[in-house]
PDB file of C-alpha atoms and ligand atoms in Angstrom:
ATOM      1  CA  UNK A 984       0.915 -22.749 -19.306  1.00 86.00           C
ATOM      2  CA  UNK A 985       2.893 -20.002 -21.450  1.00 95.00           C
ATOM      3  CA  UNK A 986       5.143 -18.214 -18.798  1.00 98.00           C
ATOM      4  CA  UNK A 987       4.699 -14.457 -18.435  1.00 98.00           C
ATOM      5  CA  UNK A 988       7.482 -11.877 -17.934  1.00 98.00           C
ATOM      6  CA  UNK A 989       6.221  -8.193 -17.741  1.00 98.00           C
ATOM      7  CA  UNK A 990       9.485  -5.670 -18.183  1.00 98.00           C
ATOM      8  CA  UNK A 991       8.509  -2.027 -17.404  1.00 98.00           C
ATOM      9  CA  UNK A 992      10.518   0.921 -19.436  1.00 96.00           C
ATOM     10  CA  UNK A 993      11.151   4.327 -18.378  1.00 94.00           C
ATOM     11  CA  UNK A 994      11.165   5.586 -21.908  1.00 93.00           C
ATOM     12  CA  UNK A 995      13.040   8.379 -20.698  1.00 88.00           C
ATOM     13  CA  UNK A 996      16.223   6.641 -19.369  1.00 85.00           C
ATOM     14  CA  UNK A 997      18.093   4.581 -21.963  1.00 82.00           C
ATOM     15  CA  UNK A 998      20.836   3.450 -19.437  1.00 80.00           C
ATOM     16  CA  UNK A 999      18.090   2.059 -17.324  1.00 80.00           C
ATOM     17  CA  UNK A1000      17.149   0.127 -20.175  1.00 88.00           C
ATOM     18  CA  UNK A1001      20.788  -1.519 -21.138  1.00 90.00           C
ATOM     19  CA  UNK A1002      21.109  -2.759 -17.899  1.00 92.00           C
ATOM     20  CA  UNK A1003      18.301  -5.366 -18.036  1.00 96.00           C
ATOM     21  CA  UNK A1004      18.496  -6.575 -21.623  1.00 97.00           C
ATOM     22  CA  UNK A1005      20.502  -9.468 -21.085  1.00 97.00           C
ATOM     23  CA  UNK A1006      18.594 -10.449 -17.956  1.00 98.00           C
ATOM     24  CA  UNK A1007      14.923 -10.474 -20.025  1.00 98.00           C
ATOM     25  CA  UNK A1008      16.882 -11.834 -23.155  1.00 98.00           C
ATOM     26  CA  UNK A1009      18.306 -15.053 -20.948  1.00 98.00           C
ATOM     27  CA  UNK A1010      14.584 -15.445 -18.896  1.00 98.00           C
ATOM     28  CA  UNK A1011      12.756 -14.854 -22.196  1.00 98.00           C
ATOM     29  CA  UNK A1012      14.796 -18.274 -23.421  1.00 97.00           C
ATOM     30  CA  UNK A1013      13.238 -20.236 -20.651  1.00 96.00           C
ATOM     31  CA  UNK A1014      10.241 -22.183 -21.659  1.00 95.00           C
ATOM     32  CA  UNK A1015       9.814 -20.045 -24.627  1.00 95.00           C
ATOM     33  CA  UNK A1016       8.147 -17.053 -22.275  1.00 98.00           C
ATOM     34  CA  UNK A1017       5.868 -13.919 -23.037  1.00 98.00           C
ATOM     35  CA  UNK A1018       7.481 -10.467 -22.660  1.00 98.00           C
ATOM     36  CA  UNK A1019       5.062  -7.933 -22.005  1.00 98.00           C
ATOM     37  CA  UNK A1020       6.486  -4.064 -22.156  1.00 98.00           C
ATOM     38  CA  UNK A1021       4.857  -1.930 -20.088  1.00 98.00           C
ATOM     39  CA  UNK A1022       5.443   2.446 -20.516  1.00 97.00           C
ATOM     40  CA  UNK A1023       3.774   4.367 -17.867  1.00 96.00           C
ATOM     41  CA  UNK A1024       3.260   8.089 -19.100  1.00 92.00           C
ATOM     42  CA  UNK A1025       3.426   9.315 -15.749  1.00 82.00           C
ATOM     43  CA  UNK A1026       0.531  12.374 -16.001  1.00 73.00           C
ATOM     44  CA  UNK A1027       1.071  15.659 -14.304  1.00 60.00           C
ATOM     45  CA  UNK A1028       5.238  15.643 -13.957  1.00 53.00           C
ATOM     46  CA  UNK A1029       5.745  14.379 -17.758  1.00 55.00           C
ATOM     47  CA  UNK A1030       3.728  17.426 -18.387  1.00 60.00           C
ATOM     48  CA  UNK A1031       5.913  19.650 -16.076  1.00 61.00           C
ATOM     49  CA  UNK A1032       8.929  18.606 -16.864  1.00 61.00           C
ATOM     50  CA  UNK A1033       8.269  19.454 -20.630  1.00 62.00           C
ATOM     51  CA  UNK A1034       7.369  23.217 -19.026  1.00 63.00           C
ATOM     52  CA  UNK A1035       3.846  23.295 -20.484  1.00 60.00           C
ATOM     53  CA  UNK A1036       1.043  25.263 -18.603  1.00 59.00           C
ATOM     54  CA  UNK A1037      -1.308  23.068 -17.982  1.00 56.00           C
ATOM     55  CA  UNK A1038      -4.010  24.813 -20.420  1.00 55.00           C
ATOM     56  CA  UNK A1039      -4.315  24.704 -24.315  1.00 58.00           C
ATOM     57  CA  UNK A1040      -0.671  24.561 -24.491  1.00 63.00           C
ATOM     58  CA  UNK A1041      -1.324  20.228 -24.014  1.00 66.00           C
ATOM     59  CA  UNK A1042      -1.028  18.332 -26.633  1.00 71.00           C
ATOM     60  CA  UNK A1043      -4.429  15.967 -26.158  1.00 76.00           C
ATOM     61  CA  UNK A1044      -3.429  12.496 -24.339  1.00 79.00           C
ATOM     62  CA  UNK A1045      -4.053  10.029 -27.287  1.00 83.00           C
ATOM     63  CA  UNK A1046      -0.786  12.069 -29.459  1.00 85.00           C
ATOM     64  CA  UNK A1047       1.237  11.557 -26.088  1.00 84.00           C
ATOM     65  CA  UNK A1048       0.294   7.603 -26.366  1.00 90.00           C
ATOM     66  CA  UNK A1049       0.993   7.371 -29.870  1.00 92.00           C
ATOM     67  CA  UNK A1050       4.688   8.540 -29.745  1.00 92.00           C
ATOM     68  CA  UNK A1051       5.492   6.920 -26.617  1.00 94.00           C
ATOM     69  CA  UNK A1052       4.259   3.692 -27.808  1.00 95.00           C
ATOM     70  CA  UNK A1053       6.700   4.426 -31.137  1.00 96.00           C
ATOM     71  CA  UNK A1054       9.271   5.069 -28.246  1.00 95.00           C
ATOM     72  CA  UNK A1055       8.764   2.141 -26.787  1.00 96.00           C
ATOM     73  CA  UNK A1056       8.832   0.168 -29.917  1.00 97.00           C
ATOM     74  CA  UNK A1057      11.778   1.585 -31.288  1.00 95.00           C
ATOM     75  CA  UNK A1058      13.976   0.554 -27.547  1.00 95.00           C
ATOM     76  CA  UNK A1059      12.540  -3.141 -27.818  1.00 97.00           C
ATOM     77  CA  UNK A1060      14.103  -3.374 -30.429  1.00 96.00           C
ATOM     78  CA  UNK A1061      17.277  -3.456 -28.601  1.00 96.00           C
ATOM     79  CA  UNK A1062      16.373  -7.226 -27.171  1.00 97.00           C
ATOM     80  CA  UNK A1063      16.622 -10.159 -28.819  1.00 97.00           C
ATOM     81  CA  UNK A1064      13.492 -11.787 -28.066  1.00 97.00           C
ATOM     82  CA  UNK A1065      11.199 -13.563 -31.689  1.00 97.00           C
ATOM     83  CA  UNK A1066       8.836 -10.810 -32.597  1.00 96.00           C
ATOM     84  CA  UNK A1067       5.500 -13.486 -32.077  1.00 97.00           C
ATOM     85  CA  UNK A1068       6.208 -13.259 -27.937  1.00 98.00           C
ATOM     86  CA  UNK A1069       6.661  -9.533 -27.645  1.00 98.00           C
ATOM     87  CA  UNK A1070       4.027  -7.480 -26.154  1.00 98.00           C
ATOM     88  CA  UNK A1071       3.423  -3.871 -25.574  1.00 98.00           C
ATOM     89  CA  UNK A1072       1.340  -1.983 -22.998  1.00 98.00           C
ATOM     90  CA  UNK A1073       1.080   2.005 -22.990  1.00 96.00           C
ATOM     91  CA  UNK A1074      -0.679   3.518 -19.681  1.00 96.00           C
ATOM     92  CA  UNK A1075      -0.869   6.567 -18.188  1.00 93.00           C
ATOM     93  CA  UNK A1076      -0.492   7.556 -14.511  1.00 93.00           C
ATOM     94  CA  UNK A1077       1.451   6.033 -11.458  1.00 94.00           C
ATOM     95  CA  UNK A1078       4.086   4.042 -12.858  1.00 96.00           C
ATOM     96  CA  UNK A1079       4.211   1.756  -9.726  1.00 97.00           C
ATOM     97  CA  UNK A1080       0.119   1.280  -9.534  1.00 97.00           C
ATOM     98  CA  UNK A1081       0.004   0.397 -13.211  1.00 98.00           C
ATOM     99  CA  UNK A1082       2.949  -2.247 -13.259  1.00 98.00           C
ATOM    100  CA  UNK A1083       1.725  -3.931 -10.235  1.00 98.00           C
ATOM    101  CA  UNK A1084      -2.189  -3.879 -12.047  1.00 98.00           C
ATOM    102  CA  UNK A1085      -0.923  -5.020 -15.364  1.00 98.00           C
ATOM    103  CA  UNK A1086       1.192  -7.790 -13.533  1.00 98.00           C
ATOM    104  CA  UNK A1087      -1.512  -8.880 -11.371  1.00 98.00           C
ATOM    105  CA  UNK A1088      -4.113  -9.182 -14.724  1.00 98.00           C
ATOM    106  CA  UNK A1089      -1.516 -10.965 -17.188  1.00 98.00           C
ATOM    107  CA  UNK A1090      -1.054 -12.269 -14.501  1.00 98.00           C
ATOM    108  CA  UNK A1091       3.111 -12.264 -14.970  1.00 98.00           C
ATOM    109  CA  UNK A1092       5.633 -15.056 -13.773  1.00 98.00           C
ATOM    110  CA  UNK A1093       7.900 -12.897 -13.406  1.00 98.00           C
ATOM    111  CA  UNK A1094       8.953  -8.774 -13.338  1.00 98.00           C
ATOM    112  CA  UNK A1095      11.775  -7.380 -14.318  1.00 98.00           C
ATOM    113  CA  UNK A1096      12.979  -4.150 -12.765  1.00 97.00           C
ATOM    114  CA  UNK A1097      16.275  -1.635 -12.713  1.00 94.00           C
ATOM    115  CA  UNK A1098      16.627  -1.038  -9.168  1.00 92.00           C
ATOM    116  CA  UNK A1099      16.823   3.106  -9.558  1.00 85.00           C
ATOM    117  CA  UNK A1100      18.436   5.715 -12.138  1.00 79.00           C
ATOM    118  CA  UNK A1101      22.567   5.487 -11.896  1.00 72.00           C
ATOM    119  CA  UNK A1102      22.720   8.751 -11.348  1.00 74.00           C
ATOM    120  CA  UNK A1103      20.594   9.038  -8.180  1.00 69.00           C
ATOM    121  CA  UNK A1104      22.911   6.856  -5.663  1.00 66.00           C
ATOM    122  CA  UNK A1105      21.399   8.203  -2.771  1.00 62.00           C
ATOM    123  CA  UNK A1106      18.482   5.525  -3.018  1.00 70.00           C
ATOM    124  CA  UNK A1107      19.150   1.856  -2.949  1.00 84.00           C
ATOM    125  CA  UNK A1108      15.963   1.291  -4.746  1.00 91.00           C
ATOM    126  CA  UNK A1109      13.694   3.877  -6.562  1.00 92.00           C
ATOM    127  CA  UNK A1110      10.272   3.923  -5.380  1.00 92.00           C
ATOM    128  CA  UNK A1111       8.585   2.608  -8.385  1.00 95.00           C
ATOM    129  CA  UNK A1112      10.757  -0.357  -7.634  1.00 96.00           C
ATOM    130  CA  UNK A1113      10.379  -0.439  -4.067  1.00 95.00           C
ATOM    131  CA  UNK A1114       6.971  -0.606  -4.216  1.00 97.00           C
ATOM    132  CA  UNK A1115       6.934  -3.336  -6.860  1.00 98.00           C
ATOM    133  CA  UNK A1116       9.054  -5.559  -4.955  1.00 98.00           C
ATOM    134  CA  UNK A1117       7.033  -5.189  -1.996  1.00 98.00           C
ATOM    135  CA  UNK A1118       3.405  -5.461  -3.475  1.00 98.00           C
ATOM    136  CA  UNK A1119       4.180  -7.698  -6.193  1.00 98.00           C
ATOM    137  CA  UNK A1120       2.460 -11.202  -5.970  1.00 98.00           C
ATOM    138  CA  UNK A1121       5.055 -12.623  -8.320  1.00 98.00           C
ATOM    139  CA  UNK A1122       8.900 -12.930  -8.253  1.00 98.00           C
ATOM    140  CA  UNK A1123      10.672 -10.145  -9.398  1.00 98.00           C
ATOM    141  CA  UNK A1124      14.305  -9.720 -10.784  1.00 98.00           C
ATOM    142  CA  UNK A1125      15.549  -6.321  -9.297  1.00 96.00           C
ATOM    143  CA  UNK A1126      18.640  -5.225 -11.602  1.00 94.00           C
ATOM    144  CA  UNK A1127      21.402  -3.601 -10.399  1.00 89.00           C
TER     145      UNK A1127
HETATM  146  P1  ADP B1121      14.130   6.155 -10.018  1.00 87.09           P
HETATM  147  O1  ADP B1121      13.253   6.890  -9.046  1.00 87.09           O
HETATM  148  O2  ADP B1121      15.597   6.171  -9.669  1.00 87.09           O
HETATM  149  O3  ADP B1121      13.840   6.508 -11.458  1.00 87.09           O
HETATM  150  P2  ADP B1121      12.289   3.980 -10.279  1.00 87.09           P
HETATM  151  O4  ADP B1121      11.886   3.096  -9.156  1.00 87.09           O
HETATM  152  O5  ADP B1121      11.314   5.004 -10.760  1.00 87.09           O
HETATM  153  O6  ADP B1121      13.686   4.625  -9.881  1.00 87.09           O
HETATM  154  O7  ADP B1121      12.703   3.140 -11.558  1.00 87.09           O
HETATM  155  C1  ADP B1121      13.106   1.824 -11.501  1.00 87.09           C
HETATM  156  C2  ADP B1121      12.398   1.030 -12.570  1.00 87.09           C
HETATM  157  O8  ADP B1121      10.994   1.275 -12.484  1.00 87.09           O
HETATM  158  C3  ADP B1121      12.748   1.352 -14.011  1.00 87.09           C
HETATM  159  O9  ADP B1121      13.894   0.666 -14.442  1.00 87.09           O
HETATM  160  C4  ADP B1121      11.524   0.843 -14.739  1.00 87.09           C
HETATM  161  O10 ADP B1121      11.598  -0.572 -14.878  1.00 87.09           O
HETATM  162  C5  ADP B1121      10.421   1.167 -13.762  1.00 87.09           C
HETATM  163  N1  ADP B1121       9.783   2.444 -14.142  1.00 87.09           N
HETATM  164  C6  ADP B1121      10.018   3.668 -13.630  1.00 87.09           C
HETATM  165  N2  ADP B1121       9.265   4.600 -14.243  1.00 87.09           N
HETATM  166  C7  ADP B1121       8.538   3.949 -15.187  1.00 87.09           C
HETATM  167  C8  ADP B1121       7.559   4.335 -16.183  1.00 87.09           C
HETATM  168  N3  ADP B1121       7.172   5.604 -16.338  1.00 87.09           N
HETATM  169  N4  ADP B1121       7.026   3.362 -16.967  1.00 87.09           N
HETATM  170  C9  ADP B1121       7.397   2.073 -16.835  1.00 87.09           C
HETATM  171  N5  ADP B1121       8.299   1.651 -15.928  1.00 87.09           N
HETATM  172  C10 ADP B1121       8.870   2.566 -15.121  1.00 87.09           C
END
């Protein structure tokens, strides 16, 4: 059976995103695996934080999908994992609900996760990680 890694990406933080390149890159070379991408567009605070009123001002949610999956793209291309076993996966809502859904339908092997943003050292884990470590059914690598 083809072994599954699902590697979620905060879009939004690129130093998240160095620091568990060469951890999917060296897993990816073991028995050949899958690597599934997963972006959450993470509804009512992506909205906020871009100061929009919550009224015409919206963009509609398929333009919001479109460039983040063109986000997404454009960071994979960072790893160096054969095109034919990359995967992508655009969703929209709670980060942690929809990694722990999309690893429990692939279903994945494995999940690979940065523990929390560098710049918030107050947490040992952020809570999109925390709760993936906890729920998960699968291993996960937690990057620090
Ligand atoms: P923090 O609260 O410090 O940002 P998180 O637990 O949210 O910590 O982030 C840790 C990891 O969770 C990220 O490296 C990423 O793998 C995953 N993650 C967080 N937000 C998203 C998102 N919107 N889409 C996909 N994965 C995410």
């Amino acid at each position: 059976m083809t072994r599954i890694i699902l590697v979620p990406i905060d879009i939004s933080d690129t130093e998240l995103t160095q620091r568990v390149i060469s951890h999917v890159e060296a897993e990816a070379r073991i028995d050949d695996a899958e690597v599934h991408f997963l972006t959450v567009i993470p509804s009512l605070p992506y909205y906020a934080s871009l100061g929009m009123a919550y009224t015409a001002e919206m963009p509609p949610m398929d333009e919001f999908k479109a460039d983040s999956e063109k986000r997404l793209k454009e960071v994979v291309k960072q790893f160096a994992i054969p095109e034919d076993r990359v995967h992508f996966h655009i969703a929209e809502g709670s980060p942690k609900d929809n990694i722990l859904g999309l690893a429990k339908s692939l279903p994945a092997d494995l999940v690979i996760i940065a523990s929390h943003r560098p710049d918030i050292t107050t947490y040992l884990l952020g809570s999109n990680a925390a709760a993936v470590v906890r729920h998960a059914e699968c291993s996960v690598l937690v990057v620090r």
